[in-house]
């Protein structure tokens, strides 16, 4: 979930199409802000800088750096900070995965952001540097330092999984640099596990792709988001459009919307499990909770889109499709407003009841799609109960996967991703087996079980 101010900085470069870059460099324009700052700069001595209050006054220069395979930064452009935190850099064209850093007079970094790509002959606008963008840059650099050389990273996904609430919580209670760095390292592993679980799920669904392919396909979506954020328009609408564009990008690579939702469930479960195990200290609980809510926001977007896609493909009646839209909108609204992971989980429980009718099958989206009546609802109710039982088993299996792959000190990212994907695949098989119990509904039986998958399998929190 993203909050509603201009602090969400996925696509670090917005292509303007004005082509004023000269030679092999392009102009990158941006600004440093005091955004999302609840504490003054330098409050935590030696801690990694995360922007916030006083950043603009402290910063004097901005530099752009490439990120080496070990996370090492190499400066490729520098420029002075101008009035109100504005800056312009001449950055080499054809670069990807750049880090922008604002530094003070002593050369200490006070804020940072990620710059996704520079295109030959095209000037660009970078997003404002703030607390959130600084955490995103720290996590990305940590991923690059920790990952095997062959492993690739989707920078857009890094931004999608980190929001301003997480950035504020990451700094909260971090009394030492070591504490903060341990949180960054846990976040880096959590993102890696999420991305690998996503690919595992895609592969099981027959959609073969890579994080590199996803990154390149998502660049246009990220650029459009940056334009909207820079313009200061309606932020929630900008993110709704962004997520829709990301879904379209994945579809171009062969992943259907329903498959994307299933992949996001596994990705989110891996992400949350890593942070829950790695950040077990009391002072880290705000970060774990904020991360869970951010993950819930991604799943809410994916689940709502999958629900609509399923009903459209099944030629459901317009009133049924509208009921589904209402359920999805309510879910997104409640998740965005949630102040705890528990409240986000309650929102998903309500969504599940609206879709699958755990309390009133006839009035649910599923019941109205199938045309459930008093004479035929027993079979549907039994299938819904079986689906709920499969979801409970999924929770237990996910806990076992986390126990096998994650400890307080480290994460076996590949093992966690694989076991999580296997758990979701087993869950899907169990739910789809209910199609035979719904055979009396003919061709509607197969879409019905897919609706139950969406209703019961989302935002699994474990035991």
Short mmCIF file of C-alpha atoms in Angstrom, two decimals:
data_model
loop_
_atom_site.label_atom_id
_atom_site.label_comp_id
_atom_site.label_asym_id
_atom_site.label_seq_id
_atom_site.Cartn_x
_atom_site.Cartn_y
_atom_site.Cartn_z
CA UNK A 1 0.00 0.00 0.00
CA UNK A 2 1.26 3.45 -0.85
CA UNK A 3 0.31 6.56 1.08
CA UNK A 4 -1.19 9.54 -0.66
CA UNK A 5 1.65 12.02 -1.00
CA UNK A 6 4.37 12.33 -3.61
CA UNK A 7 6.88 10.04 -2.00
CA UNK A 8 6.50 6.81 -3.93
CA UNK A 9 9.37 6.59 -6.30
CA UNK A 10 9.48 3.49 -8.44
CA UNK A 11 10.39 4.68 -11.85
CA UNK A 12 13.36 6.84 -11.31
CA UNK A 13 13.49 8.10 -14.87
CA UNK A 14 10.59 9.56 -16.82
CA UNK A 15 11.25 9.74 -20.52
CA UNK A 16 10.07 13.09 -21.85
CA UNK A 17 10.66 12.44 -25.51
CA UNK A 18 12.13 15.93 -25.96
CA UNK A 19 15.51 14.55 -26.98
CA UNK A 20 17.68 17.36 -25.65
CA UNK A 21 20.41 15.06 -24.36
CA UNK A 22 23.69 15.64 -26.14
CA UNK A 23 26.33 13.15 -27.14
CA UNK A 24 26.36 10.06 -24.98
CA UNK A 25 24.84 11.77 -21.95
CA UNK A 26 21.30 12.74 -21.03
CA UNK A 27 20.09 15.41 -18.66
CA UNK A 28 18.41 14.09 -15.54
CA UNK A 29 16.45 16.65 -13.54
CA UNK A 30 15.13 16.09 -10.06
CA UNK A 31 14.82 17.48 -6.56
CA UNK A 32 15.74 16.65 -2.99
CA UNK A 33 12.95 16.96 -0.41
CA UNK A 34 12.35 16.82 3.32
CA UNK A 35 9.56 14.37 2.57
CA UNK A 36 8.35 11.81 5.11
CA UNK A 37 10.74 13.12 7.74
CA UNK A 38 9.71 12.69 11.37
CA UNK A 39 13.19 13.10 12.86
CA UNK A 40 15.99 15.60 12.14
CA UNK A 41 18.97 14.57 10.04
CA UNK A 42 21.74 12.85 11.96
CA UNK A 43 19.56 11.92 14.95
CA UNK A 44 20.98 8.38 14.85
CA UNK A 45 24.73 8.73 14.80
CA UNK A 46 26.34 6.61 12.11
CA UNK A 47 23.05 5.22 10.81
CA UNK A 48 22.37 4.94 7.12
CA UNK A 49 20.77 8.20 5.91
CA UNK A 50 17.09 8.14 5.07
CA UNK A 51 16.30 11.74 4.23
CA UNK A 52 13.60 13.48 6.22
CA UNK A 53 13.48 16.82 8.01
CA UNK A 54 16.48 19.02 7.25
CA UNK A 55 17.60 17.14 4.15
CA UNK A 56 17.33 20.07 1.73
CA UNK A 57 19.25 22.37 4.07
CA UNK A 58 21.96 19.76 4.61
CA UNK A 59 22.46 18.68 0.99
CA UNK A 60 24.90 20.51 -1.28
CA UNK A 61 25.48 18.11 -4.18
CA UNK A 62 23.85 15.20 -5.98
CA UNK A 63 25.69 12.35 -7.64
CA UNK A 64 24.66 9.43 -9.83
CA UNK A 65 26.40 6.07 -9.50
CA UNK A 66 26.32 2.69 -11.16
CA UNK A 67 25.89 -0.35 -8.92
CA UNK A 68 28.48 -3.09 -9.21
CA UNK A 69 27.74 -6.81 -8.81
CA UNK A 70 28.85 -6.60 -5.18
CA UNK A 71 26.77 -3.51 -4.44
CA UNK A 72 29.71 -1.13 -4.81
CA UNK A 73 28.80 2.31 -6.18
CA UNK A 74 30.87 4.03 -8.88
CA UNK A 75 30.13 7.73 -9.44
CA UNK A 76 29.36 8.62 -13.07
CA UNK A 77 27.90 12.14 -12.68
CA UNK A 78 27.81 14.97 -10.15
CA UNK A 79 25.99 18.28 -9.86
CA UNK A 80 25.31 21.08 -7.39
CA UNK A 81 22.06 21.44 -5.55
CA UNK A 82 20.16 24.53 -6.61
CA UNK A 83 17.35 26.52 -5.00
CA UNK A 84 14.57 24.54 -3.32
CA UNK A 85 16.57 21.34 -3.71
CA UNK A 86 16.51 21.22 -7.52
CA UNK A 87 19.36 19.60 -9.46
CA UNK A 88 20.42 18.66 -13.00
CA UNK A 89 22.88 15.90 -13.86
CA UNK A 90 24.51 14.89 -17.14
CA UNK A 91 24.30 11.10 -16.87
CA UNK A 92 25.73 8.59 -19.38
CA UNK A 93 23.08 7.24 -21.74
CA UNK A 94 22.24 3.56 -21.85
CA UNK A 95 22.69 2.95 -18.13
CA UNK A 96 20.35 0.92 -15.91
CA UNK A 97 19.94 0.58 -12.15
CA UNK A 98 21.59 3.84 -11.11
CA UNK A 99 21.62 5.23 -7.59
CA UNK A 100 21.17 8.97 -7.02
CA UNK A 101 22.56 10.38 -3.78
CA UNK A 102 22.31 13.79 -2.14
CA UNK A 103 25.38 14.58 -0.07
CA UNK A 104 26.29 17.33 2.40
CA UNK A 105 29.39 19.54 2.43
CA UNK A 106 31.44 16.78 4.07
CA UNK A 107 30.43 14.23 1.44
CA UNK A 108 28.08 12.31 3.74
CA UNK A 109 24.98 10.91 2.01
CA UNK A 110 21.76 12.43 3.39
CA UNK A 111 19.20 10.95 0.97
CA UNK A 112 19.07 8.75 -2.11
CA UNK A 113 16.84 7.32 -4.82
CA UNK A 114 16.93 4.77 -7.62
CA UNK A 115 17.23 5.74 -11.26
CA UNK A 116 16.04 2.93 -13.49
CA UNK A 117 17.42 3.76 -16.90
CA UNK A 118 18.80 6.44 -19.20
CA UNK A 119 17.97 6.32 -22.90
CA UNK A 120 20.13 7.76 -25.68
CA UNK A 121 18.95 11.18 -26.83
CA UNK A 122 16.15 11.49 -24.26
CA UNK A 123 16.19 13.77 -21.25
CA UNK A 124 14.66 12.44 -18.06
CA UNK A 125 13.04 13.49 -14.80
CA UNK A 126 14.06 11.70 -11.62
CA UNK A 127 11.64 11.41 -8.71
CA UNK A 128 12.11 13.43 -5.51
CA UNK A 129 14.50 12.00 -2.95
CA UNK A 130 12.84 11.31 0.40
CA UNK A 131 12.74 8.76 3.20
CA UNK A 132 11.03 6.07 1.13
CA UNK A 133 13.27 6.44 -1.90
CA UNK A 134 16.32 6.33 0.37
CA UNK A 135 15.26 3.01 1.88
CA UNK A 136 14.56 1.62 -1.59
CA UNK A 137 18.10 2.55 -2.68
CA UNK A 138 19.65 0.99 0.44
CA UNK A 139 17.70 -2.24 -0.02
CA UNK A 140 18.57 -2.47 -3.71
CA UNK A 141 22.29 -1.97 -3.02
CA UNK A 142 22.09 -4.67 -0.31
CA UNK A 143 20.40 -7.06 -2.73
CA UNK A 144 23.17 -6.48 -5.25
CA UNK A 145 25.78 -7.15 -2.57
CA UNK A 146 24.12 -10.32 -1.27
CA UNK A 147 22.76 -12.10 -4.33
CA UNK A 148 24.63 -14.67 -6.44
CA UNK A 149 25.99 -13.14 -9.64
CA UNK A 150 23.57 -15.14 -11.82
CA UNK A 151 20.51 -13.90 -9.93
CA UNK A 152 18.76 -10.92 -11.50
CA UNK A 153 16.66 -8.26 -9.77
CA UNK A 154 13.55 -6.38 -10.88
CA UNK A 155 14.14 -2.84 -9.61
CA UNK A 156 10.50 -1.87 -10.23
CA UNK A 157 9.44 -4.69 -7.91
CA UNK A 158 11.82 -3.40 -5.22
CA UNK A 159 9.94 -0.11 -5.33
CA UNK A 160 6.57 -1.85 -5.37
CA UNK A 161 7.34 -3.69 -2.12
CA UNK A 162 8.66 -0.72 -0.12
CA UNK A 163 6.48 2.22 0.85
CA UNK A 164 6.72 5.31 3.04
CA UNK A 165 5.23 3.64 6.10
CA UNK A 166 7.88 0.95 5.90
CA UNK A 167 10.61 3.58 5.57
CA UNK A 168 9.43 5.41 8.67
CA UNK A 169 9.15 2.13 10.58
CA UNK A 170 12.59 0.98 9.44
CA UNK A 171 14.14 3.95 11.20
CA UNK A 172 11.90 3.73 14.27
CA UNK A 173 13.75 2.27 17.23
CA UNK A 174 16.98 1.76 15.25
CA UNK A 175 19.31 3.17 17.90
CA UNK A 176 22.48 1.99 16.16
CA UNK A 177 23.76 1.68 12.63
CA UNK A 178 24.04 -2.08 13.09
CA UNK A 179 20.36 -2.34 13.98
CA UNK A 180 19.33 -0.40 10.91
CA UNK A 181 21.63 -2.38 8.64
CA UNK A 182 20.19 -5.66 9.93
CA UNK A 183 16.75 -4.41 8.93
CA UNK A 184 17.95 -3.44 5.48
CA UNK A 185 19.53 -6.88 5.05
CA UNK A 186 16.30 -8.60 6.11
CA UNK A 187 14.30 -6.47 3.67
CA UNK A 188 16.75 -7.32 0.90
CA UNK A 189 16.32 -11.05 1.51
CA UNK A 190 12.55 -10.64 1.73
CA UNK A 191 12.42 -8.92 -1.67
CA UNK A 192 14.68 -11.56 -3.22
CA UNK A 193 12.48 -14.34 -1.83
CA UNK A 194 9.36 -12.62 -3.16
CA UNK A 195 10.81 -12.24 -6.64
CA UNK A 196 11.97 -15.85 -6.78
CA UNK A 197 8.61 -17.14 -5.54
CA UNK A 198 6.90 -15.08 -8.22
CA UNK A 199 9.02 -16.71 -10.94
CA UNK A 200 8.43 -20.18 -9.46
CA UNK A 201 4.67 -19.65 -9.65
CA UNK A 202 4.87 -18.32 -13.19
CA UNK A 203 6.91 -21.33 -14.25
CA UNK A 204 4.40 -23.75 -12.71
CA UNK A 205 1.65 -21.97 -14.65
CA UNK A 206 3.62 -22.32 -17.89
CA UNK A 207 4.70 -18.67 -18.10
CA UNK A 208 8.47 -18.74 -18.48
CA UNK A 209 10.05 -15.34 -17.81
CA UNK A 210 12.84 -13.64 -15.86
CA UNK A 211 13.18 -10.67 -13.55
CA UNK A 212 15.19 -8.92 -16.27
CA UNK A 213 12.37 -9.37 -18.78
CA UNK A 214 9.81 -8.14 -16.26
CA UNK A 215 11.95 -5.10 -15.45
CA UNK A 216 12.29 -4.05 -19.07
CA UNK A 217 8.59 -4.60 -19.79
CA UNK A 218 7.64 -2.55 -16.73
CA UNK A 219 9.72 0.52 -17.57
CA UNK A 220 6.88 2.28 -19.39
CA UNK A 221 4.51 1.68 -16.48
CA UNK A 222 7.05 3.08 -14.04
CA UNK A 223 7.69 6.10 -16.26
CA UNK A 224 3.97 6.89 -16.42
CA UNK A 225 3.75 6.69 -12.63
CA UNK A 226 6.62 9.12 -12.25
CA UNK A 227 4.97 11.61 -14.56
CA UNK A 228 1.81 11.48 -12.47
CA UNK A 229 3.67 11.84 -9.17
CA UNK A 230 5.82 14.68 -10.44
CA UNK A 231 2.69 16.49 -11.65
CA UNK A 232 1.16 16.30 -8.19
CA UNK A 233 -2.14 14.76 -9.28
CA UNK A 234 -4.37 12.22 -7.58
CA UNK A 235 -1.87 9.74 -6.14
CA UNK A 236 -4.20 6.81 -5.49
CA UNK A 237 -5.44 6.99 -9.06
CA UNK A 238 -1.86 7.12 -10.26
CA UNK A 239 -1.07 3.92 -8.38
CA UNK A 240 -4.20 2.18 -9.58
CA UNK A 241 -3.10 2.97 -13.13
CA UNK A 242 0.44 1.86 -12.32
CA UNK A 243 -0.69 -1.53 -11.07
CA UNK A 244 -2.92 -1.94 -14.12
CA UNK A 245 0.05 -1.14 -16.35
CA UNK A 246 2.21 -3.67 -14.49
CA UNK A 247 -0.43 -6.33 -15.03
CA UNK A 248 -0.49 -5.49 -18.73
CA UNK A 249 3.29 -5.75 -18.85
CA UNK A 250 3.24 -9.20 -17.27
CA UNK A 251 0.50 -10.29 -19.67
CA UNK A 252 2.76 -9.36 -22.58
CA UNK A 253 5.23 -11.88 -21.17
CA UNK A 254 2.60 -14.61 -21.05
CA UNK A 255 1.29 -14.32 -17.47
CA UNK A 256 -2.50 -14.09 -17.27
CA UNK A 257 -4.03 -11.82 -14.65
CA UNK A 258 -5.21 -14.82 -12.61
CA UNK A 259 -1.69 -16.29 -12.69
CA UNK A 260 -0.29 -12.95 -11.60
CA UNK A 261 -2.58 -12.98 -8.56
CA UNK A 262 -1.46 -16.47 -7.62
CA UNK A 263 2.18 -15.46 -8.05
CA UNK A 264 1.71 -12.36 -5.91
CA UNK A 265 0.22 -14.47 -3.12
CA UNK A 266 3.31 -16.67 -3.04
CA UNK A 267 5.60 -13.66 -3.36
CA UNK A 268 3.85 -11.86 -0.52
CA UNK A 269 3.91 -14.92 1.71
CA UNK A 270 7.67 -15.32 1.19
CA UNK A 271 8.22 -11.62 1.83
CA UNK A 272 6.24 -11.61 5.07
CA UNK A 273 7.68 -14.90 6.35
CA UNK A 274 11.24 -13.64 5.91
CA UNK A 275 10.62 -10.44 7.85
CA UNK A 276 8.61 -12.16 10.58
CA UNK A 277 11.47 -14.58 11.29
CA UNK A 278 14.40 -12.24 10.73
CA UNK A 279 13.03 -9.24 12.61
CA UNK A 280 11.66 -10.85 15.75
CA UNK A 281 12.89 -8.20 18.19
CA UNK A 282 10.25 -6.02 19.82
CA UNK A 283 11.69 -2.80 18.37
CA UNK A 284 11.35 -4.18 14.82
CA UNK A 285 7.66 -5.06 15.09
CA UNK A 286 6.47 -1.76 13.58
CA UNK A 287 8.50 -2.50 10.45
CA UNK A 288 7.21 -6.08 10.18
CA UNK A 289 3.64 -4.82 10.55
CA UNK A 290 4.09 -2.00 8.03
CA UNK A 291 5.65 -4.45 5.55
CA UNK A 292 2.73 -6.84 5.97
CA UNK A 293 0.29 -4.04 5.19
CA UNK A 294 2.31 -3.01 2.14
CA UNK A 295 2.22 -6.61 0.96
CA UNK A 296 -1.53 -6.72 1.58
CA UNK A 297 -1.95 -3.75 -0.71
CA UNK A 298 -0.22 -5.55 -3.57
CA UNK A 299 -2.35 -8.67 -3.04
CA UNK A 300 -5.53 -6.61 -2.87
CA UNK A 301 -4.77 -5.09 -6.28
CA UNK A 302 -3.93 -8.49 -7.78
CA UNK A 303 -6.92 -10.31 -6.26
CA UNK A 304 -9.40 -7.70 -7.42
CA UNK A 305 -8.04 -7.76 -10.95
CA UNK A 306 -8.12 -11.57 -11.03
CA UNK A 307 -11.72 -11.63 -9.80
CA UNK A 308 -12.85 -9.26 -12.55
CA UNK A 309 -10.89 -11.14 -15.21
CA UNK A 310 -12.37 -14.48 -14.18
CA UNK A 311 -15.95 -13.22 -14.31
CA UNK A 312 -15.41 -11.46 -17.62
CA UNK A 313 -13.98 -14.62 -19.18
CA UNK A 314 -16.91 -16.62 -17.78
CA UNK A 315 -19.46 -14.23 -19.31
CA UNK A 316 -20.97 -13.53 -15.89
CA UNK A 317 -24.01 -11.27 -15.67
CA UNK A 318 -23.34 -7.56 -15.30
CA UNK A 319 -24.81 -7.39 -11.80
CA UNK A 320 -22.51 -10.19 -10.66
CA UNK A 321 -19.48 -8.44 -12.14
CA UNK A 322 -20.50 -5.21 -10.41
CA UNK A 323 -20.86 -7.03 -7.10
CA UNK A 324 -17.30 -8.30 -7.55
CA UNK A 325 -16.04 -4.78 -8.31
CA UNK A 326 -17.69 -3.53 -5.12
CA UNK A 327 -16.05 -6.30 -3.08
CA UNK A 328 -12.64 -5.54 -4.60
CA UNK A 329 -12.98 -1.79 -4.09
CA UNK A 330 -13.97 -2.32 -0.47
CA UNK A 331 -10.96 -4.57 0.02
CA UNK A 332 -8.51 -2.02 -1.40
CA UNK A 333 -10.06 0.81 0.60
CA UNK A 334 -9.95 -1.12 3.87
CA UNK A 335 -6.38 -2.31 3.32
CA UNK A 336 -5.22 1.21 2.52
CA UNK A 337 -6.83 2.49 5.70
CA UNK A 338 -5.62 -0.37 7.91
CA UNK A 339 -3.42 0.58 10.85
CA UNK A 340 -2.26 -2.97 11.55
CA UNK A 341 -1.66 -6.23 9.72
CA UNK A 342 -4.50 -7.73 11.74
CA UNK A 343 -6.93 -5.19 10.31
CA UNK A 344 -5.62 -5.90 6.80
CA UNK A 345 -6.26 -9.60 7.42
CA UNK A 346 -9.81 -8.77 8.54
CA UNK A 347 -10.33 -6.91 5.26
CA UNK A 348 -9.30 -10.01 3.33
CA UNK A 349 -11.60 -12.17 5.46
CA UNK A 350 -14.49 -9.88 4.57
CA UNK A 351 -13.51 -10.03 0.93
CA UNK A 352 -13.46 -13.82 1.04
CA UNK A 353 -16.92 -13.91 2.58
CA UNK A 354 -18.26 -11.54 -0.08
CA UNK A 355 -16.81 -13.61 -2.89
CA UNK A 356 -17.27 -17.20 -1.71
CA UNK A 357 -20.07 -16.79 0.81
CA UNK A 358 -18.63 -18.46 3.88
CA UNK A 359 -21.72 -17.22 5.76
CA UNK A 360 -24.27 -16.77 2.96
CA UNK A 361 -23.49 -18.66 -0.21
CA UNK A 362 -26.54 -17.53 -2.13
CA UNK A 363 -25.78 -13.83 -1.66
CA UNK A 364 -22.07 -14.11 -2.52
CA UNK A 365 -20.42 -13.43 -5.86
CA UNK A 366 -19.93 -17.17 -6.25
CA UNK A 367 -23.53 -17.96 -5.38
CA UNK A 368 -25.00 -15.39 -7.70
CA UNK A 369 -22.70 -16.46 -10.52
CA UNK A 370 -23.77 -20.08 -10.12
CA UNK A 371 -27.42 -19.24 -9.49
CA UNK A 372 -27.41 -21.01 -6.13
CA UNK A 373 -30.80 -21.79 -4.63
CA UNK A 374 -32.03 -23.56 -1.53
CA UNK A 375 -32.20 -26.81 -3.50
CA UNK A 376 -28.63 -26.83 -4.81
CA UNK A 377 -26.66 -24.87 -2.23
CA UNK A 378 -25.53 -27.90 -0.21
CA UNK A 379 -22.97 -28.91 -2.84
CA UNK A 380 -21.66 -25.36 -3.13
CA UNK A 381 -21.44 -24.92 0.64
CA UNK A 382 -19.51 -28.17 0.90
CA UNK A 383 -17.07 -27.00 -1.79
CA UNK A 384 -16.60 -23.68 -0.01
CA UNK A 385 -15.87 -25.47 3.27
CA UNK A 386 -13.35 -27.71 1.51
CA UNK A 387 -11.70 -24.62 0.04
CA UNK A 388 -11.47 -23.05 3.49
CA UNK A 389 -9.94 -26.25 4.86
CA UNK A 390 -7.36 -26.20 2.06
CA UNK A 391 -6.49 -22.62 2.99
CA UNK A 392 -5.95 -23.67 6.62
CA UNK A 393 -3.64 -26.44 5.44
CA UNK A 394 -1.84 -23.88 3.28
CA UNK A 395 -1.19 -21.75 6.36
CA UNK A 396 0.41 -24.69 8.15
CA UNK A 397 2.51 -25.64 5.12
CA UNK A 398 3.73 -22.06 4.71
CA UNK A 399 4.82 -22.03 8.34
CA UNK A 400 6.79 -25.23 7.78
CA UNK A 401 8.41 -23.71 4.69
CA UNK A 402 9.45 -20.63 6.64
CA UNK A 403 10.83 -22.75 9.50
CA UNK A 404 12.93 -24.77 7.06
CA UNK A 405 14.33 -21.80 5.17
CA UNK A 406 14.48 -18.79 7.48
CA UNK A 407 16.29 -18.23 10.77
CA UNK A 408 16.98 -15.11 12.79
CA UNK A 409 20.40 -14.83 11.15
CA UNK A 410 19.71 -15.72 7.52
CA UNK A 411 17.40 -16.83 4.72
CA UNK A 412 17.80 -19.62 2.20
CA UNK A 413 16.02 -17.57 -0.42
CA UNK A 414 15.77 -20.29 -3.05
CA UNK A 415 14.48 -22.91 -0.61
CA UNK A 416 11.84 -20.56 0.78
CA UNK A 417 10.64 -19.53 -2.67
CA UNK A 418 10.46 -23.13 -3.88
CA UNK A 419 8.64 -24.47 -0.83
CA UNK A 420 6.22 -21.53 -0.81
CA UNK A 421 5.38 -22.04 -4.47
CA UNK A 422 4.88 -25.77 -3.87
CA UNK A 423 2.53 -25.00 -0.98
CA UNK A 424 0.39 -22.75 -3.14
CA UNK A 425 0.38 -25.28 -5.95
CA UNK A 426 -0.89 -27.97 -3.56
CA UNK A 427 -3.54 -25.58 -2.28
CA UNK A 428 -4.68 -24.79 -5.83
CA UNK A 429 -4.92 -28.48 -6.67
CA UNK A 430 -7.05 -29.14 -3.59
CA UNK A 431 -9.46 -26.33 -4.43
CA UNK A 432 -9.68 -27.22 -8.11
CA UNK A 433 -10.57 -30.77 -7.13
CA UNK A 434 -13.92 -29.35 -5.96
CA UNK A 435 -14.94 -28.87 -9.58
CA UNK A 436 -16.30 -32.42 -9.59
CA UNK A 437 -18.58 -31.58 -6.65
CA UNK A 438 -19.95 -28.68 -8.68
CA UNK A 439 -20.48 -30.69 -11.87
CA UNK A 440 -24.21 -30.04 -11.72
CA UNK A 441 -23.46 -26.45 -12.68
CA UNK A 442 -21.91 -27.52 -15.98
CA UNK A 443 -19.41 -25.16 -17.59
CA UNK A 444 -19.65 -22.84 -14.60
CA UNK A 445 -17.92 -25.35 -12.33
CA UNK A 446 -14.37 -24.55 -13.48
CA UNK A 447 -14.68 -20.75 -13.11
CA UNK A 448 -16.36 -21.31 -9.75
CA UNK A 449 -13.36 -23.06 -8.25
CA UNK A 450 -11.10 -20.29 -9.54
CA UNK A 451 -13.30 -17.81 -7.69
CA UNK A 452 -12.83 -19.86 -4.53
CA UNK A 453 -9.06 -19.79 -5.07
CA UNK A 454 -9.14 -15.99 -5.07
CA UNK A 455 -11.48 -15.81 -2.09
CA UNK A 456 -9.64 -18.14 0.29
CA UNK A 457 -6.00 -18.09 -0.81
CA UNK A 458 -5.17 -14.41 -0.47
CA UNK A 459 -3.01 -12.82 2.25
CA UNK A 460 -2.06 -15.93 4.18
CA UNK A 461 -0.54 -14.83 7.50
CA UNK A 462 0.53 -18.19 8.93
CA UNK A 463 -0.07 -19.35 12.47
#
